[in-house]
Amino acid sequence: MLWAGWRSEYIANAGKPDADGCLFCRLPAGADEEALILERGSFGFTMLNRYPYTTGHVMVAPFRHIERPADLNADEQAELWRLLGNAMNAIDEAMHPDGYNLGANLGRVAGAGVPGHFHLHLVPRWSGDANFMTTVGDTRVLPEDLTVTWTRLRAPSIRSRDASRE
């Protein structure tokens, strides 16, 4: 038996509209640790996914509420790629994955959990990870709590951010 009690909130709310408005518009107004935000830029931010596919699954989103990557201006595009690189550097330093999945789900039919606000997913992967579990039993195996992951990634995120500004 595998237990993923934290998933019950996600399952209970799957398909329901967010009563508090857009997640990516609302969360940046809160404290970084509570919102699981790892890095903030001028045009966007990086945060842990509260319902991760694997440990270290992060999302990169612009502050501006836009639907498609084509709607990003040049400054937003450049910063999102910088934030993505910083997140990858932080995950490499703290977790040493063997690879990554990188992607975006554009629109509800494409699997977007937050349709209407463009964001990227960066999912670290390890040889032999249990990626089959979602296919077999709609279950994900995570070896640590999100607050532990946030703490592990926060310092490397800040170092990567500072290095990218030099």
PDB file of C-alpha atoms in Angstrom:
ATOM      1  CA  MET A   1       0.000   0.000   0.000  1.00  0.00           C
ATOM      2  CA  LEU A   2       1.234   3.494  -0.850  1.00  0.00           C
ATOM      3  CA  TRP A   3      -0.144   6.462   1.018  1.00  0.00           C
ATOM      4  CA  ALA A   4      -0.250   9.940  -0.503  1.00  0.00           C
ATOM      5  CA  GLY A   5      -2.616  11.764   1.851  1.00  0.00           C
ATOM      6  CA  TRP A   6      -1.605  15.178   0.562  1.00  0.00           C
ATOM      7  CA  ARG A   7      -3.153  14.209  -2.793  1.00  0.00           C
ATOM      8  CA  SER A   8      -6.665  14.098  -1.307  1.00  0.00           C
ATOM      9  CA  GLU A   9      -6.960  17.894  -1.541  1.00  0.00           C
ATOM     10  CA  TYR A  10      -5.972  17.771  -5.207  1.00  0.00           C
ATOM     11  CA  ILE A  11      -8.351  14.918  -6.007  1.00  0.00           C
ATOM     12  CA  ALA A  12     -11.252  16.577  -4.163  1.00  0.00           C
ATOM     13  CA  ASN A  13     -10.752  19.810  -6.096  1.00  0.00           C
ATOM     14  CA  ALA A  14      -9.842  18.387  -9.516  1.00  0.00           C
ATOM     15  CA  GLY A  15     -11.805  20.097 -12.253  1.00  0.00           C
ATOM     16  CA  LYS A  16     -13.269  22.730  -9.935  1.00  0.00           C
ATOM     17  CA  PRO A  17     -12.530  26.398 -10.637  1.00  0.00           C
ATOM     18  CA  ASP A  18     -10.255  28.123  -8.121  1.00  0.00           C
ATOM     19  CA  ALA A  19     -12.623  30.057  -5.848  1.00  0.00           C
ATOM     20  CA  ASP A  20      -9.872  32.561  -5.036  1.00  0.00           C
ATOM     21  CA  GLY A  21      -9.054  33.348  -8.672  1.00  0.00           C
ATOM     22  CA  CYS A  22      -5.930  32.418 -10.589  1.00  0.00           C
ATOM     23  CA  LEU A  23      -3.347  30.544  -8.532  1.00  0.00           C
ATOM     24  CA  PHE A  24      -0.421  32.188 -10.341  1.00  0.00           C
ATOM     25  CA  CYS A  25      -1.876  35.665  -9.836  1.00  0.00           C
ATOM     26  CA  ARG A  26      -2.739  35.090  -6.153  1.00  0.00           C
ATOM     27  CA  LEU A  27       0.274  33.241  -4.715  1.00  0.00           C
ATOM     28  CA  PRO A  28       2.982  35.852  -5.393  1.00  0.00           C
ATOM     29  CA  ALA A  29       1.190  38.198  -2.965  1.00  0.00           C
ATOM     30  CA  GLY A  30       1.974  35.773  -0.115  1.00  0.00           C
ATOM     31  CA  ALA A  31       5.112  34.774   1.739  1.00  0.00           C
ATOM     32  CA  ASP A  32       7.608  32.740  -0.268  1.00  0.00           C
ATOM     33  CA  GLU A  33       7.706  29.731   2.062  1.00  0.00           C
ATOM     34  CA  GLU A  34       3.919  29.496   2.369  1.00  0.00           C
ATOM     35  CA  ALA A  35       3.489  29.818  -1.412  1.00  0.00           C
ATOM     36  CA  LEU A  36       6.499  27.514  -2.051  1.00  0.00           C
ATOM     37  CA  ILE A  37       8.124  30.265  -4.157  1.00  0.00           C
ATOM     38  CA  LEU A  38      11.822  29.611  -4.724  1.00  0.00           C
ATOM     39  CA  GLU A  39      12.740  32.709  -6.738  1.00  0.00           C
ATOM     40  CA  ARG A  40      11.123  35.963  -7.827  1.00  0.00           C
ATOM     41  CA  GLY A  41      12.211  38.101 -10.731  1.00  0.00           C
ATOM     42  CA  SER A  42      10.834  41.330 -12.152  1.00  0.00           C
ATOM     43  CA  PHE A  43       8.468  39.557 -14.558  1.00  0.00           C
ATOM     44  CA  GLY A  44       7.982  36.071 -13.145  1.00  0.00           C
ATOM     45  CA  PHE A  45       8.690  33.519 -10.454  1.00  0.00           C
ATOM     46  CA  THR A  46       9.578  29.893  -9.752  1.00  0.00           C
ATOM     47  CA  MET A  47       7.638  27.752  -7.296  1.00  0.00           C
ATOM     48  CA  LEU A  48       7.320  24.144  -6.235  1.00  0.00           C
ATOM     49  CA  ASN A  49       4.296  22.327  -7.576  1.00  0.00           C
ATOM     50  CA  ARG A  50       2.027  21.584  -4.595  1.00  0.00           C
ATOM     51  CA  TYR A  51       0.939  18.354  -6.352  1.00  0.00           C
ATOM     52  CA  PRO A  52       4.276  17.249  -7.838  1.00  0.00           C
ATOM     53  CA  TYR A  53       4.915  14.512 -10.339  1.00  0.00           C
ATOM     54  CA  THR A  54       8.305  13.907  -8.671  1.00  0.00           C
ATOM     55  CA  THR A  55      10.220  15.504  -5.802  1.00  0.00           C
ATOM     56  CA  GLY A  56      11.583  18.853  -6.987  1.00  0.00           C
ATOM     57  CA  HIS A  57       8.848  19.446  -9.614  1.00  0.00           C
ATOM     58  CA  VAL A  58       8.844  23.215 -10.149  1.00  0.00           C
ATOM     59  CA  MET A  59       6.763  25.611 -12.202  1.00  0.00           C
ATOM     60  CA  VAL A  60       7.937  28.862 -13.781  1.00  0.00           C
ATOM     61  CA  ALA A  61       5.276  31.491 -14.483  1.00  0.00           C
ATOM     62  CA  PRO A  62       5.069  35.136 -15.475  1.00  0.00           C
ATOM     63  CA  PHE A  63       3.396  37.515 -13.040  1.00  0.00           C
ATOM     64  CA  ARG A  64       1.248  38.789 -15.894  1.00  0.00           C
ATOM     65  CA  HIS A  65      -1.865  36.708 -16.555  1.00  0.00           C
ATOM     66  CA  ILE A  66      -1.408  35.501 -20.133  1.00  0.00           C
ATOM     67  CA  GLU A  67      -2.675  32.381 -21.850  1.00  0.00           C
ATOM     68  CA  ARG A  68       0.020  31.498 -24.381  1.00  0.00           C
ATOM     69  CA  PRO A  69       3.791  31.797 -24.688  1.00  0.00           C
ATOM     70  CA  ALA A  70       3.264  33.920 -27.819  1.00  0.00           C
ATOM     71  CA  ASP A  71       1.737  36.560 -25.516  1.00  0.00           C
ATOM     72  CA  LEU A  72       5.000  37.012 -23.571  1.00  0.00           C
ATOM     73  CA  ASN A  73       6.991  40.148 -24.308  1.00  0.00           C
ATOM     74  CA  ALA A  74      10.759  39.929 -24.852  1.00  0.00           C
ATOM     75  CA  ASP A  75      11.623  40.803 -21.229  1.00  0.00           C
ATOM     76  CA  GLU A  76       9.234  38.149 -19.898  1.00  0.00           C
ATOM     77  CA  GLN A  77      10.595  35.527 -22.304  1.00  0.00           C
ATOM     78  CA  ALA A  78      14.189  36.224 -21.309  1.00  0.00           C
ATOM     79  CA  GLU A  79      13.421  36.161 -17.611  1.00  0.00           C
ATOM     80  CA  LEU A  80      11.369  32.955 -17.716  1.00  0.00           C
ATOM     81  CA  TRP A  81      14.277  31.175 -19.416  1.00  0.00           C
ATOM     82  CA  ARG A  82      16.694  32.616 -16.822  1.00  0.00           C
ATOM     83  CA  LEU A  83      14.394  31.477 -13.985  1.00  0.00           C
ATOM     84  CA  LEU A  84      14.129  28.035 -15.590  1.00  0.00           C
ATOM     85  CA  GLY A  85      17.921  27.757 -15.815  1.00  0.00           C
ATOM     86  CA  ASN A  86      18.303  28.867 -12.203  1.00  0.00           C
ATOM     87  CA  ALA A  87      15.751  26.278 -11.073  1.00  0.00           C
ATOM     88  CA  MET A  88      17.582  23.564 -12.995  1.00  0.00           C
ATOM     89  CA  ASN A  89      20.904  24.611 -11.424  1.00  0.00           C
ATOM     90  CA  ALA A  90      19.347  24.537  -7.938  1.00  0.00           C
ATOM     91  CA  ILE A  91      17.811  21.094  -8.490  1.00  0.00           C
ATOM     92  CA  ASP A  92      21.105  19.797  -9.911  1.00  0.00           C
ATOM     93  CA  GLU A  93      22.972  21.055  -6.832  1.00  0.00           C
ATOM     94  CA  ALA A  94      20.493  19.807  -4.237  1.00  0.00           C
ATOM     95  CA  MET A  95      19.080  16.635  -5.807  1.00  0.00           C
ATOM     96  CA  HIS A  96      21.360  15.409  -8.627  1.00  0.00           C
ATOM     97  CA  PRO A  97      18.687  14.114 -11.040  1.00  0.00           C
ATOM     98  CA  ASP A  98      19.587  12.032 -14.076  1.00  0.00           C
ATOM     99  CA  GLY A  99      17.408  14.098 -16.407  1.00  0.00           C
ATOM    100  CA  TYR A 100      14.355  16.339 -16.720  1.00  0.00           C
ATOM    101  CA  ASN A 101      10.974  16.621 -18.362  1.00  0.00           C
ATOM    102  CA  LEU A 102      10.163  20.183 -19.450  1.00  0.00           C
ATOM    103  CA  GLY A 103       6.782  21.201 -20.773  1.00  0.00           C
ATOM    104  CA  ALA A 104       3.628  23.266 -20.771  1.00  0.00           C
ATOM    105  CA  ASN A 105      -0.015  22.227 -20.949  1.00  0.00           C
ATOM    106  CA  LEU A 106      -1.891  24.870 -22.942  1.00  0.00           C
ATOM    107  CA  GLY A 107      -5.637  24.672 -22.364  1.00  0.00           C
ATOM    108  CA  ARG A 108      -7.778  22.345 -20.275  1.00  0.00           C
ATOM    109  CA  VAL A 109      -7.962  19.686 -23.038  1.00  0.00           C
ATOM    110  CA  ALA A 110      -4.153  19.564 -23.010  1.00  0.00           C
ATOM    111  CA  GLY A 111      -4.132  18.843 -19.282  1.00  0.00           C
ATOM    112  CA  ALA A 112      -3.669  22.350 -17.879  1.00  0.00           C
ATOM    113  CA  GLY A 113      -4.600  22.422 -14.207  1.00  0.00           C
ATOM    114  CA  VAL A 114      -4.540  26.221 -14.332  1.00  0.00           C
ATOM    115  CA  PRO A 115      -5.805  27.055 -17.818  1.00  0.00           C
ATOM    116  CA  GLY A 116      -5.488  30.689 -18.777  1.00  0.00           C
ATOM    117  CA  HIS A 117      -2.159  31.467 -17.071  1.00  0.00           C
ATOM    118  CA  PHE A 118       0.841  30.220 -19.026  1.00  0.00           C
ATOM    119  CA  HIS A 119       3.459  28.368 -17.002  1.00  0.00           C
ATOM    120  CA  LEU A 120       6.230  25.838 -17.549  1.00  0.00           C
ATOM    121  CA  HIS A 121       6.792  22.586 -15.661  1.00  0.00           C
ATOM    122  CA  LEU A 122      10.313  21.345 -14.892  1.00  0.00           C
ATOM    123  CA  VAL A 123      10.210  17.771 -13.582  1.00  0.00           C
ATOM    124  CA  PRO A 124      13.452  16.173 -12.372  1.00  0.00           C
ATOM    125  CA  ARG A 125      13.837  12.471 -13.199  1.00  0.00           C
ATOM    126  CA  TRP A 126      16.007   9.676 -11.859  1.00  0.00           C
ATOM    127  CA  SER A 127      16.910   6.325 -13.368  1.00  0.00           C
ATOM    128  CA  GLY A 128      14.484   3.825 -11.902  1.00  0.00           C
ATOM    129  CA  ASP A 129      12.064   6.408 -10.526  1.00  0.00           C
ATOM    130  CA  ALA A 130       8.509   5.219 -10.130  1.00  0.00           C
ATOM    131  CA  ASN A 131       7.029   7.131 -13.049  1.00  0.00           C
ATOM    132  CA  PHE A 132       4.887   4.099 -13.884  1.00  0.00           C
ATOM    133  CA  MET A 133       2.784   4.629 -10.747  1.00  0.00           C
ATOM    134  CA  THR A 134       0.647   7.366 -12.301  1.00  0.00           C
ATOM    135  CA  THR A 135      -0.185   5.040 -15.177  1.00  0.00           C
ATOM    136  CA  VAL A 136      -0.878   2.047 -12.951  1.00  0.00           C
ATOM    137  CA  GLY A 137      -2.743   3.604 -10.045  1.00  0.00           C
ATOM    138  CA  ASP A 138      -2.912   7.398 -10.408  1.00  0.00           C
ATOM    139  CA  THR A 139      -0.338   7.494  -7.602  1.00  0.00           C
ATOM    140  CA  ARG A 140       2.924   9.367  -7.237  1.00  0.00           C
ATOM    141  CA  VAL A 141       5.786   8.310  -5.004  1.00  0.00           C
ATOM    142  CA  LEU A 142       7.597  11.177  -3.291  1.00  0.00           C
ATOM    143  CA  PRO A 143      10.309  10.548  -0.716  1.00  0.00           C
ATOM    144  CA  GLU A 144       9.966  13.859   1.152  1.00  0.00           C
ATOM    145  CA  ASP A 145       7.527  16.535   2.274  1.00  0.00           C
ATOM    146  CA  LEU A 146       7.191  19.720   0.199  1.00  0.00           C
ATOM    147  CA  THR A 147       8.519  21.943   3.006  1.00  0.00           C
ATOM    148  CA  VAL A 148      11.678  19.831   3.133  1.00  0.00           C
ATOM    149  CA  THR A 149      12.044  20.102  -0.649  1.00  0.00           C
ATOM    150  CA  TRP A 150      11.499  23.887  -0.490  1.00  0.00           C
ATOM    151  CA  THR A 151      14.204  24.205   2.188  1.00  0.00           C
ATOM    152  CA  ARG A 152      16.620  22.050   0.163  1.00  0.00           C
ATOM    153  CA  LEU A 153      16.085  24.095  -3.020  1.00  0.00           C
ATOM    154  CA  ARG A 154      15.805  27.626  -1.587  1.00  0.00           C
ATOM    155  CA  ALA A 155      19.522  28.255  -0.892  1.00  0.00           C
ATOM    156  CA  PRO A 156      20.704  26.821  -4.239  1.00  0.00           C
ATOM    157  CA  SER A 157      17.983  28.888  -5.958  1.00  0.00           C
ATOM    158  CA  ILE A 158      19.318  32.077  -4.390  1.00  0.00           C
ATOM    159  CA  ARG A 159      22.916  31.176  -5.323  1.00  0.00           C
ATOM    160  CA  SER A 160      21.890  30.432  -8.912  1.00  0.00           C
ATOM    161  CA  ARG A 161      19.910  33.680  -9.111  1.00  0.00           C
ATOM    162  CA  ASP A 162      22.865  35.702  -7.827  1.00  0.00           C
ATOM    163  CA  ALA A 163      25.283  33.985 -10.226  1.00  0.00           C
ATOM    164  CA  SER A 164      22.992  34.646 -13.208  1.00  0.00           C
ATOM    165  CA  ARG A 165      22.995  38.376 -12.424  1.00  0.00           C
ATOM    166  CA  GLU A 166      26.801  38.673 -12.460  1.00  0.00           C
TER     167      GLU A 166
END
